[in-house]
Each structure stands twice: as C-alpha cells, then as structure tokens.
C-alpha cells in the first residue's frame, strides 16, 4: 500500500503510519481527504496492522481546510463525512500533532481515537475569524472532550491553544518529545501495549451547561449584536447535548447558513486581502539588506517604531534633540517591551536582548552606518526637509531614508536630497508596536528595490504593508479627511456626536468618530485643518467649527480629560459644555437643526467614505480596491465582517451609490460629487470586486 501523491502509507511491524504531505501547511484539500479515506479503508481491509497512526510532513500538522475551495462545488468526501467515516475505523486510529492543528486539522484530530502532540504544538478552531463556525464536527466533539465552557472559549475566540493547556483540558492525551513520525510510531506502540487508551469521541457523554450557554449568548448580544456566526456557534455547541447525528446535522445547517452570509464573505475577503496587497509592481525587485535602523524622534510614534524594530531583532539607534527627550523615549520603549512580556508576546530573555540592541543618542551624526533611517518627528514640512538634507550628507550610500509622515508630500521631502531614489514613506499607525498596518508610500523617483525593502521590513516586523501613492494623506488619511467632514456636517445639521457614534458603532465600528477623535487627540485634527485652511475652496462648507472650539479651549480629548466627552476615573461621561458649543456653531452658520435617524447617519457616512475611496483608486493612489479595504480594516477600525469599504460598496451597488450622492448633492453640490469611476461602474453594471480579479 502506498497511498496517493499527498498521503502515503508505511508499515512498521503492526503499525500503519499514514503521512500527509501537502505543503506548505498540509491544508485539508481534496487530495488529502481522498488520500485519508482510501488509506484508512485500505489498512482496515488489509488486516495486517493493529493500529493506524496519522502524522504530517513539513512544519505543521493539518493547519485547516483548503480555503481556496470555498464557494466551489464540494468534492466528496467532504470533511464532516470523512471524519465520521474515520472515527468508525475498526482499527484504533491515532494522530501525532506538531506545529498547528487548526480548524479542520483539529477536527480531524478529534475524530481520531487518541491524540498526542510534540512540545510547542498549538491547536485551535479559528473558523469564527472567517465568519464561520467549526463545520466538520468541531462543535460536537470538542464539548465531549473538554466540556461546553472550554469548547465555547476556544471556538468563539479563534485563539491558538498551547499544547500544555490543550493537554490539561483533555484535547490532547499525551505530550511526547521527538520528530512527528517517531512520536506517531511510539504512540501507536503504546496503544498496542495498552499504555495509551483509545475511544471514539462521539461515544462520550456531554454534561449540559445551560448557564454557560445563556451567559455567552447574553454577552454576544451586548458586545457583538450584528454578528451571526458567534450566535450560531453557541447554538451549535449547545446542540452537543443532542444525539451525535442530530447535533452534527444542526452544526452543518448553521455552517452553511454562515458560509452564505455577507458576514462570512466579508471576512473571507479580508483574509485573502491581507495576502493580495503584497502583489505589487516591485515584487520582483531584490530588497536591500537591512541589518540596523535609525529612528529620529522618541515620541509616541518614534518609540513605537523603535519597539517594533527591536522586537523584530533589528538593532536601533534612537536619536532625539535633548537628553531629557531621549530619556523619555528610552523609558517608553522599555515600558513597551515590558508590556509585550506581560502579554506573552516575548520572553523576558528576548526583552533583555532587544533592549541590548538599543543605542540612544542626541544628534544625527551617529546614523552614518545604519541601513535605514525612519524620521518620526512632528508633521512640519520645513523641519522634515531640514532633517533629510542633513541625512543626505551623513548616511552611507545605499541607506534608505524614510519618513513616517501621515500626510506630507514624499516627493517634496525627497527633493531635498541628492538620492530621491532612496527615499520613501513608511507610515506606521499608532501604537506602532501593536498596529499591523504599514503604508509604504512610493515617491515619483523611489527605486523598485527600495519599495521592495519597505515590504520586506513590514514582513520582518509582522506587519501588513500596503503600497500607496503620493497625495495629501495617502490612502487612509486622505479618505478619512473626506468622510470625517460628513460626521461634522451631520452634527452641524442636527445630529448629536453621541448619536453619530452610536449609529456607527451599531454598524460595527469599535468606536465612533468623535470617540476616536478624543482618543487620538483633537489637536491633531485642529493642526491639520489650520495647515490646509489656505487650500480650502470658498464654496466648501466648513465643518470644523465645533472641533476647533473644543481644541481652542484646551479640550483635546482623553489626554486632557475632556473633549467631545469627559473622561473621569476610567468612565466616559457627557461633556456638559458641548451642547452650547454646538448651538453656537449652528447659529453662526445659520443652520436650523433637523432630526436624523441612525440609518441615514450610516448611509451618509459610508457613502462619503466610499466616494473618496473610489477616487483614490481612480487616481492610482491605491493599486486596487482591496488595498483600500485592507488599509481600513487594519488601520481605521473598519468592521472586519463588512470586508472593507469597497467590498461593502459592492453589497450596496454602484447604481444605488450614485443615486444617493445625487440626492445628497441637492443640499451640497460641492461636497457630494459622483466619482467618475463609480458612474462608469453604474453604467456598466460592474463592481469593485471585478477590479480585484487576477490578484
């Protein structure tokens, strides 16, 4: 017996070893499923073996289903049927886990009669992260092995469970040292010797826990009311108290319901989008070798960037103007790394090694030998140009000069140097050591290998890079600047900031725009409005009067304890002075306020966001709609289950969006203008998804 091209069989005495070899992650595609079915059936029919042991080649056990098969006609055997068949094997069937056993991989393991794992392995049921629930018996077998509360935790969090915890819970029967093949063979021999117990998971009883089910459903209703998949997941787990076949049938119905939902389509789009954005014109260029970096500025952004680089194993030279500012920066970096240790993101030993790679100094002269410099000072073009002029003289040939600017013109900055090909923007998002998004801003003369280096740096820092062209605000902040005007117009015209925030939080945003403004600091927006005041057209409505007044009063949000809201003792309270400021602004603009319902708030806000996003794509600032989606999913709190603003736009349709804009333009023809791209899509019946095809 030999199996197929991805599943092979090896006989060692009375043990039949079944090896899955489907790189890179042994996904449970058709070849794996068919190979397992044939192998286990054949070994049972042959009669020579006493135990069947499954293990995987490569770096991991089965790390999940083959997601590329989603949306395609299923090919038998499908996972639920296969795992039921495997569980009924007359011969004891065990598995040896290394790397990760996730989703369908863990469901395969739970269908086996015993599970062993090597140290460092992890298991989990991450389907919820795709708007799904475990659909191959996971909601039925997990409660039988570990109880309903633990099954709910693992299935609803989507987290990867360390092998020690999995063993303590009962998901794993034994932790064994060794290579996967050796562990599989040793475990099989332990079964033959009667030293490792085997049983069918479906035969185990489930202890009902109505309290856990009800408490979890209540929590979901209060925290994530818009999401379908978590509720269906809880209901499926609750069904584990039914006869096994009935529980499986219910799980399958719920799984198919979720698979056909907008929620799942949005989350699957987000999953693929994170990978698609790496497909850039410069992808064939060879990145430059980055062994050390310099960071100019020890404030919030500079310290966060330094922390991220140090956690990635890159030595950092931090530069500040004064010893006091430098000390504050080092203190912040140390606190960031200590926080990473507390969160379990790194060991104390790695923290110490990271700190040993930090050099702190005043003055730029120490940056002569670093491979990459990231300037992270405040948003002032003249200051940045002065710094880059100095870096041009100090830095070695081939060193990359990057600015962390959020808005400013990279080409204007690059023009101050004799090496514009070496200059690009690296727009990190705050807190830079936690946020995964990195906009790589490509200037008119930025060299392809410099762009490729930006993407390589992002991978090293475990961030997702998105390529952006040069304009004020690049992708994210350009769009943000446009749609935040809608939020301010809504308030001027009659809505309350708290109503606007709650309507958008109901849509799925973690925080509404006014709470976000308070969190970021209202002074940032104030400075941006002042910077752009001279460029504002005379016919444009000015929506910043309320925010300006708050900032001029020194009420800049959380950091001052007061903004749109008041922040005391960890609580967010009403600002008693806000309504008077709003009334004054309305009176000054001659506005008679009217009522808005929550749906109109969401429609106007999202239509404005989509409109400017369409222009960003049309202008070539973003390569494709999916690039815009990833920026907003990863940097701006856009609800993941909506898939991003342009994926969501397709659920509305271009024709309806054009109709909305034209209706809103009756009130404000300057602000509400139909993007040419959107008009063309409406005329042709096409979608943003069509523009993503082939990536």
XYZ file of C-alpha atoms in Angstrom, residues 25-481:
457
model
C 0.541 23.845 5.604
C -0.986 20.440 4.815
C -4.365 22.043 4.140
C -7.206 19.551 4.039
C -7.981 19.837 0.348
C -9.491 17.169 -1.851
C -6.228 15.246 -2.296
C -5.705 14.975 1.444
C -9.312 13.980 2.114
C -9.434 11.339 -0.607
C -5.999 10.037 0.381
C -7.007 9.637 4.032
C -10.257 7.944 3.109
C -8.537 5.420 0.850
C -5.651 4.852 3.248
C -7.719 4.122 6.359
C -10.215 1.977 4.457
C -7.407 0.040 2.783
C -5.489 -0.562 6.001
C -8.635 -1.821 7.724
C -9.407 -4.141 4.807
C -5.848 -5.450 4.592
C -5.893 -6.733 8.184
C -2.146 -6.757 8.834
C -1.877 -3.670 11.060
C -3.165 -3.346 14.620
C -3.028 0.482 14.851
C -3.197 3.353 12.349
C -1.204 6.495 13.196
C -1.562 9.736 11.219
C 1.174 12.355 11.157
C 2.268 15.144 8.808
C 5.452 16.006 6.952
C 6.819 19.540 6.907
C 6.443 22.201 9.552
C 2.901 21.563 10.709
C 0.011 19.162 11.172
C -3.104 19.916 9.103
C -3.484 23.675 9.599
C -7.080 23.870 8.402
C -9.344 23.392 5.414
C -8.287 24.477 1.943
C -9.906 27.914 1.905
C -9.473 28.187 -1.866
C -12.217 25.561 -2.175
C -14.768 27.863 -0.510
C -17.505 28.845 -2.936
C -16.730 25.951 -5.280
C -18.836 22.788 -5.699
C -17.838 20.338 -2.945
C -15.905 17.205 -3.881
C -16.569 14.075 -1.891
C -15.519 13.125 0.633
C -16.291 16.404 2.393
C -14.706 16.822 5.814
C -17.748 16.074 8.021
C -18.476 12.806 6.227
C -14.823 11.802 6.072
C -14.240 12.392 9.774
C -17.322 10.371 10.707
C -16.000 7.580 8.500
C -12.525 7.761 10.024
C -13.940 7.717 13.539
C -15.703 4.428 12.744
C -12.415 2.734 11.835
C -12.354 -0.762 13.330
C -8.645 -0.374 13.954
C -7.550 2.171 16.581
C -6.802 5.450 14.807
C -4.500 7.979 16.448
C -2.666 11.105 15.364
C 0.556 12.911 16.240
C 0.354 16.709 16.129
C 3.227 19.107 15.544
C 3.170 22.761 14.562
C -0.512 23.651 14.477
C -3.746 21.676 14.233
C -6.293 24.324 13.326
C -9.906 24.203 12.184
C -10.364 21.107 10.059
C -6.977 19.909 11.317
C -8.124 19.862 14.944
C -11.462 18.394 13.867
C -9.528 15.573 12.175
C -7.570 15.020 15.374
C -10.756 14.953 17.481
C -12.207 12.298 15.155
C -9.224 10.076 15.945
C -9.336 7.702 18.908
C -6.363 9.327 20.686
C -4.218 12.418 20.187
C -0.593 13.014 21.050
C 1.432 16.158 20.359
C 5.004 17.381 20.480
C 6.089 20.267 22.736
C 5.384 23.646 21.183
C 2.368 22.474 19.192
C -0.803 24.559 19.183
C -4.413 23.741 18.399
C -7.486 25.844 17.709
C -10.771 26.397 15.924
C -10.313 29.716 14.071
C -13.367 29.475 11.796
C -15.032 32.331 13.683
C -12.359 34.642 12.225
C -13.836 33.919 8.795
C -17.426 34.460 9.864
C -17.957 30.715 10.148
C -18.174 28.052 12.829
C -16.445 24.666 13.024
C -18.285 22.663 10.399
C -16.708 19.206 10.495
C -17.813 18.060 13.929
C -15.831 20.555 15.985
C -18.843 21.907 17.869
C -19.902 18.352 18.715
C -16.635 16.601 19.524
C -14.960 19.428 21.470
C -17.691 19.560 24.169
C -17.415 15.774 24.533
C -13.681 16.044 25.168
C -13.369 19.251 27.206
C -16.872 20.337 28.237
C -19.140 23.092 26.968
C -17.471 26.157 28.622
C -13.989 25.330 27.298
C -15.381 24.460 23.859
C -17.162 27.832 23.724
C -13.989 29.670 24.683
C -11.870 28.019 22.000
C -14.468 28.218 19.227
C -15.538 31.828 19.903
C -12.051 33.255 20.428
C -10.445 31.510 17.463
C -7.249 31.523 19.514
C -4.390 29.064 19.211
C -4.221 26.965 22.379
C -0.733 25.947 23.616
C -0.214 22.212 23.839
C 0.158 22.301 27.632
C -3.269 23.902 28.027
C -4.777 21.557 25.451
C -3.396 18.593 27.413
C -4.752 19.918 30.700
C -8.184 20.396 29.125
C -8.254 16.919 27.618
C -7.953 17.799 23.938
C -4.527 16.133 23.864
C -3.955 12.791 25.585
C -0.183 12.921 25.831
C 2.760 15.264 25.087
C 5.724 13.397 23.614
C 9.185 14.545 22.549
C 10.508 13.686 19.106
C 10.023 14.038 15.381
C 6.391 13.654 14.244
C 6.972 10.244 12.629
C 8.800 8.928 15.676
C 6.112 10.244 18.018
C 3.357 8.693 15.883
C 5.130 5.331 15.910
C 5.829 5.425 19.659
C 2.228 6.405 20.437
C 0.899 3.586 18.224
C 3.117 1.084 20.022
C 1.807 2.449 23.335
C -1.730 1.691 22.128
C -0.750 -1.883 21.253
C 0.862 -2.274 24.683
C -2.255 -0.991 26.417
C -0.418 2.082 27.721
C -2.403 4.682 25.750
C -6.182 4.478 25.934
C -8.302 4.890 22.806
C -12.011 5.692 22.418
C -14.433 7.193 19.910
C -15.135 10.806 20.778
C -18.733 10.535 19.585
C -19.374 7.878 22.252
C -18.521 10.257 25.092
C -21.258 11.957 27.101
C -21.695 15.738 27.260
C -22.513 17.449 30.537
C -25.253 20.043 29.837
C -24.408 23.597 30.911
C -27.381 25.857 30.212
C -25.895 28.604 32.371
C -22.753 28.815 30.239
C -24.802 28.861 27.023
C -27.176 31.572 28.256
C -24.390 33.739 29.689
C -22.408 33.520 26.455
C -25.415 34.408 24.301
C -26.194 37.373 26.550
C -22.603 38.610 26.278
C -22.680 38.306 22.482
C -25.942 40.221 22.314
C -24.436 43.104 24.267
C -20.974 43.102 22.672
C -21.425 41.871 19.088
C -25.132 42.053 18.240
C -24.568 42.420 14.497
C -22.674 39.150 14.060
C -24.381 35.917 13.027
C -21.564 33.378 13.289
C -20.860 33.689 17.045
C -24.545 33.140 17.880
C -24.793 30.147 15.570
C -21.567 28.759 17.021
C -23.002 28.907 20.551
C -26.219 27.275 19.379
C -24.250 24.524 17.656
C -22.220 23.825 20.812
C -25.453 23.753 22.802
C -26.629 21.071 20.355
C -23.846 18.749 21.533
C -26.298 17.519 24.186
C -28.426 16.065 21.376
C -27.750 12.609 19.940
C -24.500 12.880 17.982
C -26.061 12.579 14.500
C -28.653 15.254 15.294
C -26.028 17.623 16.666
C -23.889 17.136 13.546
C -26.843 17.841 11.262
C -27.614 21.039 13.148
C -23.962 22.108 13.019
C -23.983 21.582 9.251
C -27.090 23.715 8.775
C -25.598 26.527 10.806
C -22.272 26.256 8.966
C -23.929 26.516 5.558
C -26.039 29.465 6.731
C -22.904 31.314 7.827
C -20.985 30.368 4.682
C -23.680 32.027 2.567
C -23.779 35.230 4.641
C -22.414 38.681 3.795
C -20.560 38.458 7.096
C -18.529 35.439 6.029
C -17.950 36.787 2.528
C -16.598 39.967 4.078
C -14.253 38.169 6.441
C -13.006 35.792 3.772
C -12.351 38.828 1.547
C -10.365 40.355 4.421
C -8.384 37.115 4.867
C -7.367 36.972 1.211
C -6.908 40.745 1.066
C -4.080 40.688 3.597
C -2.196 38.430 1.194
C -3.258 40.150 -2.024
C -1.741 43.523 -1.088
C 1.739 42.014 -1.335
C 1.237 41.704 -5.108
C 2.903 44.970 -6.162
C 4.676 46.088 -9.343
C 8.007 45.984 -7.481
C 7.569 42.414 -6.186
C 10.367 41.048 -8.400
C 12.894 43.638 -7.181
C 15.535 42.453 -4.722
C 15.174 44.122 -1.298
C 18.222 45.744 0.213
C 19.716 44.070 3.256
C 18.583 45.807 6.452
C 20.669 44.897 9.480
C 20.218 48.070 11.519
C 17.919 51.084 11.572
C 17.916 54.590 12.945
C 14.803 56.284 14.306
C 14.657 60.066 14.629
C 12.229 61.132 17.327
C 11.494 59.458 20.651
C 7.867 60.486 20.987
C 4.890 58.173 20.777
C 5.458 57.204 17.153
C 9.235 57.038 17.236
C 9.221 54.948 20.409
C 6.607 52.627 18.954
C 8.555 52.172 15.707
C 11.725 51.518 17.685
C 9.914 48.965 19.830
C 8.583 47.159 16.749
C 12.047 47.028 15.182
C 13.676 45.771 18.384
C 11.011 43.063 18.755
C 11.859 42.005 15.194
C 15.510 41.601 16.168
C 16.785 44.773 14.476
C 19.291 46.956 16.333
C 18.007 50.524 16.671
C 19.785 53.834 17.061
C 17.313 56.287 18.590
C 18.019 59.987 18.070
C 16.499 62.919 19.961
C 17.327 66.580 20.339
C 17.829 66.718 24.119
C 18.944 64.292 26.803
C 15.591 64.691 28.548
C 13.601 63.782 25.424
C 15.958 60.877 24.775
C 15.447 59.551 28.307
C 11.677 59.735 27.866
C 11.944 57.804 24.605
C 14.073 55.062 26.155
C 11.660 54.847 29.080
C 8.706 54.462 26.715
C 10.464 51.767 24.677
C 11.360 49.877 27.855
C 7.760 50.079 29.046
C 6.521 48.860 25.638
C 8.818 45.845 25.767
C 7.837 45.102 29.360
C 4.221 45.199 28.217
C 5.000 42.701 25.467
C 6.429 40.346 28.091
C 3.317 40.719 30.249
C 1.081 39.980 27.241
C 3.078 36.861 26.446
C 4.358 38.274 23.139
C 8.004 37.783 24.081
C 10.070 36.239 26.858
C 11.972 38.246 29.448
C 15.182 36.937 27.876
C 14.188 38.251 24.446
C 13.161 41.557 26.017
C 16.610 41.914 27.525
C 18.245 41.046 24.194
C 16.060 43.602 22.422
C 16.988 46.354 24.868
C 20.650 45.469 24.398
C 20.171 46.336 20.719
C 19.041 49.892 21.529
C 21.515 52.759 21.207
C 20.306 56.215 22.241
C 21.991 59.487 21.338
C 21.447 63.164 20.638
C 22.378 64.411 17.191
C 22.223 62.756 13.779
C 25.918 62.026 13.306
C 25.581 58.508 14.753
C 23.382 57.438 11.843
C 26.234 57.220 9.353
C 26.321 53.421 9.187
C 22.691 52.338 9.603
C 20.933 50.708 6.636
C 17.600 52.502 7.070
C 16.586 55.716 8.817
C 12.971 56.397 9.780
C 12.216 60.026 10.589
C 9.334 60.291 13.080
C 9.217 63.934 14.137
C 6.075 66.093 14.161
C 4.224 66.986 10.951
C 6.100 70.052 9.774
C 7.426 70.063 6.231
C 10.252 72.516 6.861
C 11.542 70.511 9.825
C 11.422 67.266 7.827
C 13.178 68.820 4.834
C 15.941 70.114 7.084
C 16.417 66.644 8.608
C 16.548 64.914 5.223
C 19.058 67.420 3.925
C 21.323 66.507 6.843
C 20.717 62.773 6.431
C 21.727 63.040 2.798
C 25.161 64.188 3.925
C 25.505 61.826 6.886
C 24.087 58.474 5.767
C 26.137 55.971 3.793
C 25.457 55.314 0.102
C 22.576 52.881 -0.338
C 20.982 53.706 3.008
C 17.216 54.148 2.760
C 15.745 57.400 4.060
C 12.132 57.076 5.164
C 9.596 59.464 6.658
C 6.801 58.388 8.956
C 4.681 61.316 7.789
C 0.924 60.828 7.839
C 0.103 63.439 5.190
C 3.061 65.268 3.713
C 4.461 65.107 0.182
C 7.222 62.484 -0.028
C 8.421 63.898 -3.350
C 8.965 67.328 -1.804
C 10.914 65.731 1.047
C 12.962 63.606 -1.376
C 13.839 66.673 -3.442
C 15.978 67.996 -0.576
C 18.369 65.055 -1.061
C 20.758 64.009 -3.826
C 19.280 60.483 -3.649
C 15.497 60.656 -4.196
C 15.533 57.025 -5.364
C 16.408 56.048 -1.775
C 13.516 57.986 -0.206
C 10.061 56.633 0.621
C 7.314 56.988 3.172
C 6.796 54.402 5.892
C 3.539 55.448 7.532
C 3.169 53.452 10.741
C -0.054 53.548 12.717
C -0.214 54.250 16.427
C 0.648 52.432 18.615
C 3.286 51.396 16.098
C 4.469 48.351 18.048
C 0.933 46.919 18.080
C -0.872 48.124 14.931
C -0.143 45.834 11.992
C -0.726 48.246 9.119
C 2.146 49.969 7.319
C 1.516 52.255 4.343
C 4.565 52.132 2.068
C 4.411 55.467 0.245
C 6.142 55.399 -3.127
C 7.509 58.641 -4.497
C 7.870 59.502 -8.176
C 11.552 58.536 -8.086
C 11.583 55.837 -5.395
C 13.602 52.854 -6.655
C 11.817 49.485 -7.004
C 14.253 47.769 -4.657
C 13.576 50.453 -2.033
C 9.835 49.727 -2.280
C 10.552 46.006 -2.019
C 12.655 46.706 1.071
C 9.733 48.502 2.695
C 7.583 45.421 2.189
C 10.351 43.126 3.455
C 10.701 45.279 6.583
C 6.955 45.018 7.165
C 7.144 41.216 6.991
C 10.049 41.184 9.417
C 8.047 43.372 11.805
C 4.987 41.100 11.288
C 3.046 43.928 9.707
C 0.897 44.083 6.583
C 2.241 46.569 4.056
C 0.032 48.385 1.552
C 1.525 50.329 -1.342
C 0.338 53.944 -1.546
C 0.974 56.780 -3.963
C 1.752 60.364 -3.043
C -1.094 62.732 -2.171
C -2.165 64.552 0.968
C -2.940 61.752 3.422
C -2.036 58.877 1.074
C -4.776 56.200 1.131
C -6.184 56.130 4.637
C -5.888 59.699 5.856
C -6.989 61.158 2.533
C -10.222 59.168 2.717
C -10.527 59.837 6.455
C -10.248 63.582 5.918
